[in-house]
XYZ file of C-alpha atoms in Angstrom:
408
model
C 18.240 219.217 84.541
C 20.675 218.152 81.824
C 19.519 220.810 79.355
C 19.764 223.575 81.953
C 23.295 222.582 82.913
C 24.349 222.225 79.273
C 22.988 225.661 78.384
C 24.867 227.324 81.216
C 28.209 225.728 80.422
C 27.867 226.227 76.668
C 27.269 229.944 77.181
C 29.751 230.932 79.838
C 32.195 228.179 80.780
C 33.829 227.057 77.606
C 36.297 229.913 77.283
C 34.192 231.944 74.851
C 33.740 234.959 77.117
C 36.307 237.483 78.256
C 36.640 237.438 82.040
C 37.221 240.864 83.588
C 37.600 241.035 87.361
C 37.230 244.073 89.582
C 38.906 243.781 92.995
C 36.405 246.130 94.595
C 37.702 245.679 98.132
C 40.394 243.825 100.026
C 38.227 243.695 103.127
C 36.156 240.732 104.324
C 34.091 239.891 107.396
C 35.707 236.440 107.541
C 39.252 235.165 107.976
C 39.065 231.767 106.264
C 42.103 229.702 107.176
C 42.717 228.357 103.683
C 42.205 231.693 101.895
C 44.968 232.517 99.404
C 44.383 236.249 99.975
C 47.165 236.888 102.469
C 47.000 240.699 102.271
C 43.417 241.530 103.184
C 42.905 245.035 104.512
C 40.026 247.341 105.405
C 41.766 250.325 103.846
C 41.836 249.509 100.135
C 38.550 249.907 98.276
C 38.089 250.731 94.618
C 37.153 254.378 93.914
C 34.404 255.114 91.399
C 36.828 257.019 89.151
C 39.099 253.977 88.832
C 36.246 251.593 88.090
C 34.781 253.963 85.479
C 38.171 254.474 83.808
C 38.668 250.714 83.541
C 35.270 250.239 81.873
C 35.918 253.123 79.465
C 39.283 251.676 78.430
C 37.936 248.150 77.952
C 34.856 249.117 75.958
C 36.759 251.541 73.700
C 39.462 249.037 72.704
C 37.630 246.368 70.777
C 40.831 245.243 69.011
C 42.327 244.224 72.377
C 39.085 242.670 73.647
C 37.648 240.898 70.556
C 35.644 238.229 72.398
C 31.952 237.946 71.583
C 30.850 237.759 75.234
C 32.030 239.025 78.593
C 31.860 238.092 82.263
C 32.144 241.137 84.513
C 33.419 239.561 87.730
C 33.427 241.246 91.140
C 35.553 239.939 94.010
C 37.160 241.026 97.254
C 37.650 240.257 100.010
C 33.894 240.148 100.107
C 32.450 241.967 97.063
C 29.021 242.723 98.518
C 30.677 244.991 101.085
C 30.892 247.373 98.129
C 27.365 246.908 96.796
C 26.875 250.672 96.269
C 29.903 250.877 93.977
C 28.956 247.644 92.196
C 25.382 248.771 91.599
C 26.509 252.087 90.139
C 29.225 250.433 88.039
C 26.913 247.788 86.597
C 24.431 250.476 85.595
C 27.265 252.349 83.889
C 28.480 249.217 82.084
C 25.012 248.500 80.712
C 24.549 252.119 79.672
C 27.901 252.329 77.873
C 27.498 249.010 76.095
C 24.192 250.314 74.764
C 25.492 253.758 73.785
C 28.486 252.243 71.983
C 26.351 249.572 70.316
C 28.872 247.112 71.732
C 28.490 243.406 70.861
C 28.628 242.611 74.579
C 25.329 244.424 75.203
C 23.419 241.199 74.535
C 26.145 238.847 75.793
C 27.236 239.634 79.311
C 27.083 238.294 82.855
C 27.760 239.880 86.234
C 29.506 237.257 88.362
C 30.010 237.075 92.132
C 31.466 234.675 94.628
C 30.281 235.699 98.079
C 30.565 234.451 101.642
C 26.801 234.997 101.942
C 26.907 237.041 105.126
C 24.996 240.040 103.762
C 23.305 238.323 100.816
C 19.860 239.000 102.273
C 20.439 242.723 102.849
C 18.069 245.211 101.242
C 20.695 246.721 98.926
C 21.970 243.363 97.686
C 18.442 242.112 97.106
C 17.511 245.246 95.191
C 20.575 244.785 92.985
C 19.661 241.141 92.356
C 16.097 242.028 91.407
C 17.336 244.623 88.923
C 19.938 242.384 87.239
C 18.630 238.884 87.879
C 18.685 237.529 84.324
C 22.349 238.459 83.879
C 23.667 237.281 87.240
C 25.832 234.379 88.317
C 26.133 234.315 92.105
C 27.779 231.617 94.147
C 27.614 231.482 97.929
C 30.515 229.588 99.429
C 29.301 227.020 101.933
C 31.760 224.265 102.745
C 29.270 221.614 103.826
C 28.163 220.623 107.286
C 28.413 223.072 110.147
C 31.500 221.393 111.600
C 33.354 221.394 108.264
C 32.319 224.941 107.354
C 33.153 226.341 110.792
C 36.528 224.606 110.841
C 37.927 227.086 108.306
C 35.386 229.803 107.542
C 35.627 231.844 110.741
C 34.829 235.444 111.632
C 37.647 237.979 111.564
C 38.950 239.358 114.847
C 36.646 237.254 117.030
C 38.023 235.390 120.046
C 37.480 232.572 120.639
C 37.069 231.453 117.042
C 33.523 231.732 115.748
C 32.385 229.931 112.635
C 30.090 231.566 110.092
C 27.739 228.668 109.224
C 24.850 229.892 111.372
C 25.196 233.382 109.895
C 24.798 232.311 106.268
C 22.590 229.222 106.374
C 19.465 231.375 106.534
C 20.402 232.960 103.199
C 20.878 229.644 101.394
C 17.178 228.967 100.829
C 16.679 232.539 99.550
C 19.621 232.112 97.168
C 18.294 228.784 95.850
C 14.794 230.211 95.395
C 16.234 233.002 93.254
C 18.728 230.838 91.345
C 17.417 227.245 91.296
C 20.331 226.022 89.186
C 22.963 227.302 91.616
C 26.166 225.488 92.351
C 28.549 226.061 95.208
C 32.307 225.758 95.454
C 33.777 223.712 98.306
C 37.448 223.850 99.242
C 39.313 220.922 100.791
C 42.383 221.305 102.986
C 44.220 218.814 105.160
C 42.197 219.308 108.343
C 38.735 218.853 106.852
C 39.310 215.709 104.760
C 37.302 213.557 107.222
C 34.164 215.606 106.516
C 34.055 215.451 102.711
C 31.364 212.787 102.357
C 28.973 214.192 104.935
C 29.450 217.705 103.575
C 28.641 216.887 99.941
C 25.535 214.989 101.037
C 24.531 217.855 103.323
C 24.744 220.323 100.430
C 22.534 218.039 98.353
C 20.015 218.000 101.206
C 19.998 221.806 101.250
C 18.886 221.744 97.613
C 22.227 222.464 95.935
C 22.390 220.127 92.961
C 25.880 221.030 91.779
C 28.853 220.803 94.151
C 32.099 222.018 92.616
C 34.837 220.877 94.938
C 38.614 220.969 94.815
C 41.725 220.696 96.941
C 43.733 223.828 97.673
C 46.773 224.141 95.427
C 49.108 225.263 98.204
C 51.522 222.798 99.812
C 49.479 222.065 102.935
C 49.215 218.292 102.666
C 50.431 215.892 105.366
C 51.604 212.310 105.150
C 48.639 209.986 104.671
C 46.223 212.683 103.510
C 45.878 211.051 100.101
C 44.717 207.772 101.645
C 42.140 209.507 103.828
C 41.000 211.528 100.825
C 40.527 208.404 98.706
C 38.587 206.687 101.486
C 36.201 209.638 101.755
C 35.597 209.740 98.009
C 35.012 205.991 97.763
C 32.512 206.192 100.606
C 30.835 209.165 98.922
C 30.702 207.246 95.633
C 28.910 204.375 97.375
C 26.313 206.755 98.803
C 25.707 208.581 95.514
C 25.339 205.390 93.494
C 23.475 203.236 96.021
C 20.893 205.968 96.566
C 20.654 206.963 92.870
C 21.761 210.515 93.672
C 23.786 210.629 90.445
C 20.530 211.074 88.536
C 19.910 214.564 89.936
C 23.105 215.746 91.584
C 26.662 216.591 90.527
C 29.947 216.328 92.396
C 32.902 217.536 90.351
C 35.269 215.051 91.978
C 33.743 212.389 89.716
C 34.294 212.832 85.986
C 34.950 210.439 83.122
C 37.438 212.897 81.673
C 40.165 212.531 84.287
C 42.885 210.036 85.052
C 44.184 209.308 81.562
C 47.529 209.979 79.846
C 47.750 213.035 77.621
C 49.368 213.427 74.232
C 51.370 216.681 74.607
C 51.192 217.251 70.852
C 47.400 217.350 70.973
C 46.404 218.266 74.544
C 49.011 220.860 75.408
C 46.871 223.807 76.448
C 47.366 225.713 79.675
C 44.963 224.666 82.421
C 44.693 228.180 83.797
C 43.298 231.269 82.059
C 45.945 233.709 83.298
C 46.746 236.201 80.574
C 43.431 235.697 78.842
C 41.652 237.208 81.823
C 42.101 240.712 83.166
C 41.989 241.851 86.778
C 41.867 245.440 88.070
C 42.672 246.670 91.583
C 41.801 249.844 93.486
C 44.882 251.657 92.172
C 43.840 250.923 88.589
C 46.574 248.371 87.954
C 45.954 245.528 85.509
C 46.942 241.930 86.299
C 46.825 238.754 84.189
C 44.794 237.236 87.029
C 43.839 238.200 90.559
C 46.388 235.731 91.897
C 49.179 237.986 90.623
C 48.064 240.987 92.705
C 50.107 241.754 95.815
C 47.417 240.709 98.292
C 47.369 237.204 96.748
C 51.116 236.550 96.988
C 53.100 235.254 99.940
C 56.631 235.993 98.794
C 56.739 237.281 95.206
C 56.325 240.741 93.721
C 53.028 241.479 91.964
C 52.945 241.102 88.181
C 51.413 244.275 86.726
C 50.675 244.291 82.983
C 49.308 247.820 82.658
C 46.905 250.289 84.209
C 43.762 252.306 83.446
C 45.823 255.350 82.378
C 48.316 253.732 79.988
C 46.397 250.601 78.996
C 47.711 247.060 78.696
C 51.410 246.510 78.031
C 51.231 243.633 75.575
C 54.947 242.831 76.007
C 54.356 242.127 79.703
C 51.356 240.010 78.842
C 53.036 237.993 76.069
C 54.765 235.401 78.331
C 51.376 234.386 79.737
C 50.026 233.779 76.253
C 52.863 231.317 75.543
C 52.131 229.158 78.593
C 51.128 225.577 77.961
C 51.415 222.247 79.734
C 54.860 221.244 78.522
C 56.562 224.619 78.936
C 55.946 224.636 82.682
C 55.577 220.990 83.750
C 58.350 218.664 84.939
C 58.829 215.627 82.733
C 57.087 213.276 85.151
C 53.928 215.382 84.804
C 54.096 215.349 81.010
C 54.508 211.556 80.994
C 52.114 210.848 83.883
C 49.659 208.037 83.144
C 46.834 209.868 84.958
C 47.624 213.420 83.828
C 44.192 214.404 82.540
C 42.255 216.481 85.051
C 45.318 217.357 87.125
C 44.865 221.080 87.676
C 47.115 223.935 88.644
C 46.881 227.600 89.523
C 49.246 229.878 87.619
C 49.483 232.302 90.507
C 50.419 229.534 92.943
C 52.983 228.234 90.443
C 54.582 231.680 90.428
C 54.376 232.125 94.201
C 55.883 228.708 94.944
C 58.591 228.793 92.246
C 62.306 228.869 93.081
C 62.696 232.055 91.047
C 60.364 234.756 89.729
C 59.169 232.605 86.858
C 55.711 231.610 85.694
C 57.151 228.555 83.955
C 57.600 226.299 86.998
C 54.588 224.194 87.867
C 53.828 223.459 91.506
C 53.150 219.757 92.115
C 51.845 220.019 95.681
C 48.508 218.395 94.739
C 50.051 215.467 92.851
C 49.288 212.767 95.419
C 45.797 214.168 95.989
C 45.053 214.043 92.261
C 46.206 210.429 92.069
C 43.985 209.539 95.029
C 41.079 211.256 93.318
C 41.712 209.271 90.133
C 41.626 205.974 92.028
C 38.338 206.915 93.678
C 36.969 208.197 90.384
C 37.740 204.864 88.701
C 35.904 203.110 91.516
C 32.905 205.419 91.051
C 32.511 204.828 87.323
C 33.160 201.085 87.518
C 30.498 200.744 90.173
C 28.017 202.978 88.346
C 28.314 201.155 85.017
C 28.095 197.812 86.769
C 24.909 198.936 88.516
C 23.321 200.165 85.300
C 24.220 196.993 83.426
C 22.658 194.875 86.147
C 19.517 196.965 86.043
C 19.497 196.406 82.285
C 17.867 199.702 81.416
C 18.929 200.684 77.887
C 19.933 204.307 77.629
C 19.992 204.896 81.369
C 23.773 204.872 81.472
C 23.977 207.478 78.731
C 21.454 209.685 80.541
C 23.631 209.698 83.649
C 26.754 210.936 81.885
C 26.204 214.582 80.873
C 25.827 215.975 84.378
C 29.062 214.355 85.478
C 31.099 215.017 82.358
C 30.358 218.737 82.211
C 31.143 219.354 85.859
C 34.198 221.654 86.161
C 37.237 220.648 88.166
C 37.985 224.026 89.724
């Protein structure tokens, strides 16, 4: 288990690969309540000509894209609504990388985050069979039926109808095809009481890696941090008392969080905005999907180029200067538990007082501090348990799965 997880993170999750995202559609079957995509529409889907032009520009400008590996990412809305376009585009990408003798030909992934509704369809399954060894697919399932259905509801259905029953049948197929899968769970104010049962439920389904985080938007109510901490402490007890830590991962627990940071040494930007590239149906380039119009509540989109004129490096330059200190208030820089406190650059921009990317949103501050307290409880209890069991080396064997688990 450890070696498989290490191999995956070493290859694709340590910032070595260029991340290129195609917004293939702004449509989705669901209307998830916490979704940051506020401008979903059925009428905006990427044309083949735009997708092809983007690939041609990217592959013919090696000096702008010098990375040794690439992640071709497809999102929506729901990306598999556009499986015909995606299938054709992926074939074209592979063909052109071969024809151009591009270094990415042997170092690429096709990445998807899907709601799972049509995962089992014939076209999607045919695409998976053809590209299996180069695929990273995550199905979003929020946990138990009551937690999942609280937020992940069908669009335009009255009364509200949750989607758990419509995707649960595809989970076993997904796991059989990708045994090392992980899922991403989102926490908002309303579903805090269901965190523990949901993580354990996902383990029972056979998902060994649960990547889980709080939404970055300012949705938190008074007392949410206390409820959050209680849920995580209770989850920690269950994981440790039942030895689940030996085979399962929950990203809420990591030895790397909850410590002060030296801004002279650990001053990197948390987010990859500016180092990524996102393309919409009109052929516009963005530093990240969160800067496209359909992701923003109140700000104008930030366009850094297009498939016709290429990337405007002057528009991109401010993103490349972002770091922790240039955008954080002083209390964040000096915070005693700063490590592991995440942010989203797009949410920073959307929530800022002006149209700046240099104002960090602190809406998740109290939730991060609650997580740190629960995390300290988890590790203290785990090390105490392993010391009492007096099994040399067992403590060290338990660490890698937890340490390498991503925060967001």
